Amino acid sequence: MPLVYGSAAVHLAAAAATIARPRIWPWTLGAVVLDHLLIATVGLCPRSNWLGSNWTRLPSTGGARGEIAITIDDGPDPEVTPRVLEVLAAFEAQASFFCIGERVTRHPDLAREIVRRGHSVENHSQRHRHSFSLLGPWRMAAEIARAQECIAQVTGETPRFFRAPAGLRNPFLEPILERLRLQLVSWTRRGFDTVNADADDVYHRLSRSLVDGDILLLHDGHAARARAGTPAAGTPVILDVLPRLLETLRRRQLQPVSLRATLP
Ligand SMILES: [Zn+2]
């Protein structure tokens, strides 16, 4: 965690300098404020490694085997998830579902069905709070640990991966994940399919310059829907995009696998 160690050094140096020369306090305070701004800014960059290990691609072994990871967030959703499972089955593709703990509790059969079909359910926090990155260490740990317990209890499998709500983090996250033996995962590419109702655009964002080892992000929960007046009006975007994407992967001989299949 280079940034966190660097930040500790800035604080210590600022404190020492202020004690040695009290009159320079505006400068040392300024350095500390800048440091906090830097940490907060990096926390807003989901794909950065500066706050600890973070997969943005599969480990090299997975990539070398022509594998790709499709990750599906914010479910399970009683309307969308069963249809997503059908599409995946038709292409013999495996995926990783980053589920919200309280949704797993609400739809336990659906969570079990995901696992029964050979996919994995991973941890996307208990409540998917938009203030997640602003939580202190105790509340953040509770959000992750509760989801971990509830997913393990319902599906019989303990999650191995965590993705932060909206990908936003703070420096408390890394030690919590280490304690729970969770690997942080973000993505190589996403289509913004919770807000982007244009399925063509989502598909192009995901499939553009696709190579093995990529981690792609889609949503079965909070899915945007095709606009009224278009041929697919009301259809959740993922249901339009996923078959095309899987067709493209098949043509390119890229095998969609679950994240845990790539663990050593
Ligand atoms: Zn999410």
Short mmCIF file of C-alpha atoms and ligand atoms in Angstrom, two decimals:
data_model
loop_
_atom_site.label_atom_id
_atom_site.label_comp_id
_atom_site.label_asym_id
_atom_site.label_seq_id
_atom_site.Cartn_x
_atom_site.Cartn_y
_atom_site.Cartn_z
CA MET A 1 0.00 0.00 0.00
CA PRO A 2 2.53 2.64 -1.11
CA LEU A 3 0.11 5.54 -0.78
CA VAL A 4 -0.87 4.72 2.80
CA TYR A 5 2.76 4.38 3.92
CA GLY A 6 3.64 7.57 2.09
CA SER A 7 0.76 9.32 3.77
CA ALA A 8 1.88 8.16 7.23
CA ALA A 9 5.35 9.54 6.43
CA VAL A 10 3.86 12.91 5.43
CA HIS A 11 1.97 13.11 8.74
CA LEU A 12 5.03 12.22 10.81
CA ALA A 13 7.28 14.63 8.93
CA ALA A 14 4.69 17.40 9.26
CA ALA A 15 4.36 16.80 13.01
CA ALA A 16 8.14 16.72 13.52
CA ALA A 17 8.69 19.87 11.44
CA THR A 18 5.93 21.73 13.30
CA ILE A 19 7.43 20.81 16.68
CA ALA A 20 10.92 21.85 15.56
CA ARG A 21 9.75 25.13 13.96
CA PRO A 22 6.25 26.04 15.17
CA ARG A 23 6.06 29.08 12.87
CA ILE A 24 5.95 26.96 9.71
CA TRP A 25 2.61 25.41 10.75
CA PRO A 26 0.63 26.81 7.79
CA TRP A 27 2.99 24.94 5.44
CA THR A 28 2.92 21.65 7.32
CA LEU A 29 -0.86 21.85 7.68
CA GLY A 30 -1.06 22.51 3.93
CA ALA A 31 1.01 19.38 3.24
CA VAL A 32 -1.30 17.26 5.39
CA VAL A 33 -4.42 18.70 3.71
CA LEU A 34 -2.94 17.99 0.25
CA ASP A 35 -2.12 14.47 1.33
CA HIS A 36 -5.73 13.87 2.41
CA LEU A 37 -6.99 15.26 -0.88
CA LEU A 38 -4.67 12.91 -2.75
CA ILE A 39 -5.91 9.85 -0.81
CA ALA A 40 -9.55 10.86 -1.31
CA THR A 41 -8.95 11.36 -5.04
CA VAL A 42 -7.26 7.99 -5.46
CA GLY A 43 -10.21 6.36 -3.59
CA LEU A 44 -12.40 7.71 -6.40
CA CYS A 45 -10.38 5.82 -9.04
CA PRO A 46 -11.82 2.28 -8.99
CA ARG A 47 -9.03 0.78 -11.09
CA SER A 48 -6.05 2.15 -9.13
CA ASN A 49 -3.66 -0.09 -7.18
CA TRP A 50 -2.46 2.64 -4.86
CA LEU A 51 -4.68 1.66 -1.93
CA GLY A 52 -3.74 -2.04 -2.12
CA SER A 53 -3.97 -5.04 -4.45
CA ASN A 54 -6.79 -4.69 -6.98
CA TRP A 55 -7.42 -6.98 -9.97
CA THR A 56 -8.14 -5.03 -13.14
CA ARG A 57 -7.29 -8.07 -15.30
CA LEU A 58 -7.02 -11.81 -14.69
CA PRO A 59 -3.71 -13.09 -13.35
CA SER A 60 -1.38 -13.87 -16.27
CA THR A 61 -2.06 -17.62 -16.16
CA GLY A 62 -5.78 -17.05 -16.84
CA GLY A 63 -5.07 -14.63 -19.64
CA ALA A 64 -2.59 -16.98 -21.25
CA ARG A 65 -5.25 -19.70 -21.47
CA GLY A 66 -7.54 -17.53 -23.57
CA GLU A 67 -9.87 -16.86 -20.65
CA ILE A 68 -12.01 -13.88 -19.90
CA ALA A 69 -14.08 -13.00 -16.81
CA ILE A 70 -17.62 -11.69 -17.01
CA THR A 71 -18.68 -10.14 -13.71
CA ILE A 72 -22.32 -9.28 -13.02
CA ASP A 73 -23.14 -6.87 -10.20
CA ASP A 74 -25.95 -5.74 -7.89
CA GLY A 75 -28.20 -8.83 -7.99
CA PRO A 76 -29.73 -11.22 -7.48
CA ASP A 77 -32.76 -9.76 -9.22
CA PRO A 78 -35.89 -11.95 -9.47
CA GLU A 79 -36.75 -10.73 -12.96
CA VAL A 80 -33.36 -10.35 -14.62
CA THR A 81 -31.05 -12.94 -13.02
CA PRO A 82 -32.97 -16.08 -14.16
CA ARG A 83 -32.87 -14.81 -17.75
CA VAL A 84 -29.16 -14.02 -17.46
CA LEU A 85 -28.58 -17.58 -16.22
CA GLU A 86 -30.40 -18.95 -19.29
CA VAL A 87 -28.23 -16.91 -21.65
CA LEU A 88 -25.04 -18.02 -19.91
CA ALA A 89 -26.15 -21.67 -20.06
CA ALA A 90 -26.90 -21.43 -23.79
CA PHE A 91 -23.26 -20.41 -24.37
CA GLU A 92 -21.78 -22.71 -21.70
CA ALA A 93 -20.22 -19.65 -20.11
CA GLN A 94 -19.36 -19.16 -16.44
CA ALA A 95 -19.56 -15.83 -14.67
CA SER A 96 -19.00 -14.26 -11.26
CA PHE A 97 -21.99 -12.57 -9.61
CA PHE A 98 -21.10 -9.79 -7.19
CA CYS A 99 -24.25 -9.92 -5.09
CA ILE A 100 -25.61 -7.55 -2.47
CA GLY A 101 -25.97 -9.36 0.90
CA GLU A 102 -29.49 -8.21 1.67
CA ARG A 103 -30.67 -9.19 -1.81
CA VAL A 104 -29.24 -12.67 -1.29
CA THR A 105 -31.26 -12.91 1.94
CA ARG A 106 -34.37 -11.76 0.07
CA HIS A 107 -33.88 -14.18 -2.86
CA PRO A 108 -32.02 -17.19 -1.41
CA ASP A 109 -33.23 -19.67 -4.06
CA LEU A 110 -31.88 -17.46 -6.79
CA ALA A 111 -28.48 -17.18 -5.10
CA ARG A 112 -28.38 -20.98 -4.74
CA GLU A 113 -29.38 -21.39 -8.39
CA ILE A 114 -26.42 -19.24 -9.47
CA VAL A 115 -24.04 -21.55 -7.61
CA ARG A 116 -25.85 -24.73 -8.71
CA ARG A 117 -25.17 -23.74 -12.32
CA GLY A 118 -21.43 -23.52 -11.68
CA HIS A 119 -21.10 -19.75 -11.35
CA SER A 120 -19.89 -18.08 -8.19
CA VAL A 121 -21.48 -15.58 -5.84
CA GLU A 122 -19.00 -12.97 -4.61
CA ASN A 123 -19.24 -10.13 -2.09
CA HIS A 124 -20.55 -6.70 -3.12
CA SER A 125 -21.26 -5.54 0.48
CA GLN A 126 -24.38 -6.01 2.57
CA ARG A 127 -26.43 -2.98 1.54
CA HIS A 128 -24.57 -1.37 -1.39
CA ARG A 129 -24.55 1.99 0.36
CA HIS A 130 -23.48 4.88 -1.82
CA SER A 131 -21.65 6.30 1.20
CA PHE A 132 -19.54 3.09 1.45
CA SER A 133 -16.22 4.86 0.81
CA LEU A 134 -17.04 7.38 3.58
CA LEU A 135 -17.56 4.71 6.26
CA GLY A 136 -15.09 4.35 9.12
CA PRO A 137 -13.22 1.08 9.68
CA TRP A 138 -15.82 -0.59 11.96
CA ARG A 139 -18.87 0.08 9.86
CA MET A 140 -17.03 -0.77 6.67
CA ALA A 141 -15.88 -4.09 8.17
CA ALA A 142 -19.49 -4.83 9.26
CA GLU A 143 -20.84 -4.14 5.75
CA ILE A 144 -18.40 -6.65 4.24
CA ALA A 145 -18.48 -9.28 7.01
CA ARG A 146 -22.29 -9.42 7.10
CA ALA A 147 -22.48 -10.00 3.34
CA GLN A 148 -19.76 -12.63 3.66
CA GLU A 149 -21.72 -14.54 6.34
CA CYS A 150 -25.05 -14.23 4.63
CA ILE A 151 -23.76 -15.43 1.24
CA ALA A 152 -21.90 -18.37 2.86
CA GLN A 153 -25.00 -19.33 4.84
CA VAL A 154 -27.37 -19.22 1.87
CA THR A 155 -25.15 -20.73 -0.85
CA GLY A 156 -22.79 -22.89 1.21
CA GLU A 157 -19.81 -21.19 -0.45
CA THR A 158 -17.71 -18.43 1.07
CA PRO A 159 -16.93 -15.54 -1.31
CA ARG A 160 -13.28 -15.14 -2.34
CA PHE A 161 -13.63 -11.75 -4.06
CA PHE A 162 -14.94 -8.34 -3.12
CA ARG A 163 -15.97 -5.39 -5.24
CA ALA A 164 -16.74 -2.05 -3.57
CA PRO A 165 -20.09 -0.36 -4.33
CA ALA A 166 -19.44 1.92 -7.33
CA GLY A 167 -15.80 0.86 -7.00
CA LEU A 168 -15.11 3.63 -4.45
CA ARG A 169 -12.70 2.96 -1.58
CA ASN A 170 -10.75 4.39 1.31
CA PRO A 171 -7.55 3.24 3.08
CA PHE A 172 -9.47 1.20 5.70
CA LEU A 173 -10.55 -1.33 3.09
CA GLU A 174 -7.32 -3.25 2.44
CA PRO A 175 -6.75 -4.55 6.03
CA ILE A 176 -10.40 -5.64 6.26
CA LEU A 177 -10.16 -7.59 3.00
CA GLU A 178 -6.91 -9.17 4.13
CA ARG A 179 -8.52 -10.36 7.37
CA LEU A 180 -11.49 -11.87 5.50
CA ARG A 181 -9.18 -13.35 2.81
CA LEU A 182 -10.97 -11.45 0.06
CA GLN A 183 -9.30 -10.25 -3.13
CA LEU A 184 -10.43 -6.84 -4.39
CA VAL A 185 -11.56 -6.87 -8.03
CA SER A 186 -12.48 -3.98 -10.26
CA TRP A 187 -12.61 -4.38 -14.05
CA THR A 188 -10.80 -3.88 -17.33
CA ARG A 189 -13.83 -2.42 -19.06
CA ARG A 190 -17.43 -1.52 -18.21
CA GLY A 191 -20.39 -0.33 -20.25
CA PHE A 192 -22.07 1.83 -17.58
CA ASP A 193 -25.18 -0.33 -18.07
CA THR A 194 -26.97 0.97 -14.95
CA VAL A 195 -27.32 4.41 -16.54
CA ASN A 196 -26.61 3.78 -20.22
CA ALA A 197 -29.81 2.50 -21.89
CA ASP A 198 -28.14 2.26 -25.31
CA ALA A 199 -27.37 -1.47 -25.64
CA ASP A 200 -25.29 -0.95 -28.82
CA ASP A 201 -23.07 1.50 -26.98
CA VAL A 202 -22.71 -0.79 -23.93
CA TYR A 203 -21.80 -3.70 -26.23
CA HIS A 204 -19.18 -1.64 -28.08
CA ARG A 205 -17.63 -0.32 -24.89
CA LEU A 206 -17.24 -3.88 -23.59
CA SER A 207 -16.09 -5.57 -26.80
CA ARG A 208 -13.79 -2.85 -28.14
CA SER A 209 -10.14 -4.04 -28.08
CA LEU A 210 -11.11 -7.17 -26.21
CA VAL A 211 -8.18 -9.45 -25.31
CA ASP A 212 -7.77 -12.52 -23.13
CA GLY A 213 -7.42 -11.78 -19.44
CA ASP A 214 -9.98 -8.96 -19.54
CA ILE A 215 -12.49 -8.55 -16.72
CA LEU A 216 -15.83 -7.18 -17.98
CA LEU A 217 -18.54 -5.58 -15.85
CA LEU A 218 -22.31 -5.83 -16.40
CA HIS A 219 -25.33 -5.48 -14.06
CA ASP A 220 -28.33 -7.76 -13.45
CA GLY A 221 -29.42 -5.54 -10.52
CA HIS A 222 -30.09 -1.81 -11.14
CA ALA A 223 -30.03 -2.54 -14.90
CA ALA A 224 -30.92 0.32 -17.24
CA ARG A 225 -33.80 -0.46 -19.59
CA ALA A 226 -34.14 0.30 -23.30
CA ARG A 227 -36.08 3.52 -23.86
CA ALA A 228 -39.74 3.65 -24.84
CA GLY A 229 -40.19 3.91 -28.61
CA THR A 230 -37.17 1.69 -29.38
CA PRO A 231 -37.67 -1.91 -30.60
CA ALA A 232 -36.47 -3.44 -27.31
CA ALA A 233 -38.33 -0.93 -25.10
CA GLY A 234 -38.25 -1.88 -21.42
CA THR A 235 -35.69 -4.68 -21.84
CA PRO A 236 -32.91 -4.66 -19.24
CA VAL A 237 -29.74 -3.71 -21.13
CA ILE A 238 -27.77 -6.77 -19.99
CA LEU A 239 -30.25 -9.11 -21.73
CA ASP A 240 -29.63 -7.37 -25.03
CA VAL A 241 -25.86 -7.10 -24.60
CA LEU A 242 -24.91 -10.45 -23.09
CA PRO A 243 -25.87 -12.76 -26.02
CA ARG A 244 -23.98 -10.53 -28.48
CA LEU A 245 -20.98 -10.36 -26.20
CA LEU A 246 -20.91 -14.15 -25.71
CA GLU A 247 -21.23 -14.65 -29.47
CA THR A 248 -18.22 -12.39 -29.99
CA LEU A 249 -16.21 -14.23 -27.34
CA ARG A 250 -17.05 -17.55 -28.98
CA ARG A 251 -15.95 -16.27 -32.37
CA ARG A 252 -12.69 -15.01 -30.87
CA GLN A 253 -12.19 -18.32 -29.01
CA LEU A 254 -12.16 -16.63 -25.62
CA GLN A 255 -13.60 -18.75 -22.81
CA PRO A 256 -15.69 -16.96 -20.15
CA VAL A 257 -14.67 -18.35 -16.73
CA SER A 258 -15.48 -17.44 -13.15
CA LEU A 259 -12.85 -15.45 -11.25
CA ARG A 260 -12.24 -18.23 -8.80
CA ALA A 261 -11.41 -20.66 -11.60
CA THR A 262 -8.32 -18.51 -12.21
CA LEU A 263 -7.09 -18.62 -8.60
CA PRO A 264 -3.87 -20.59 -8.22
ZN ZN B 1 -22.78 -2.18 -7.53
#
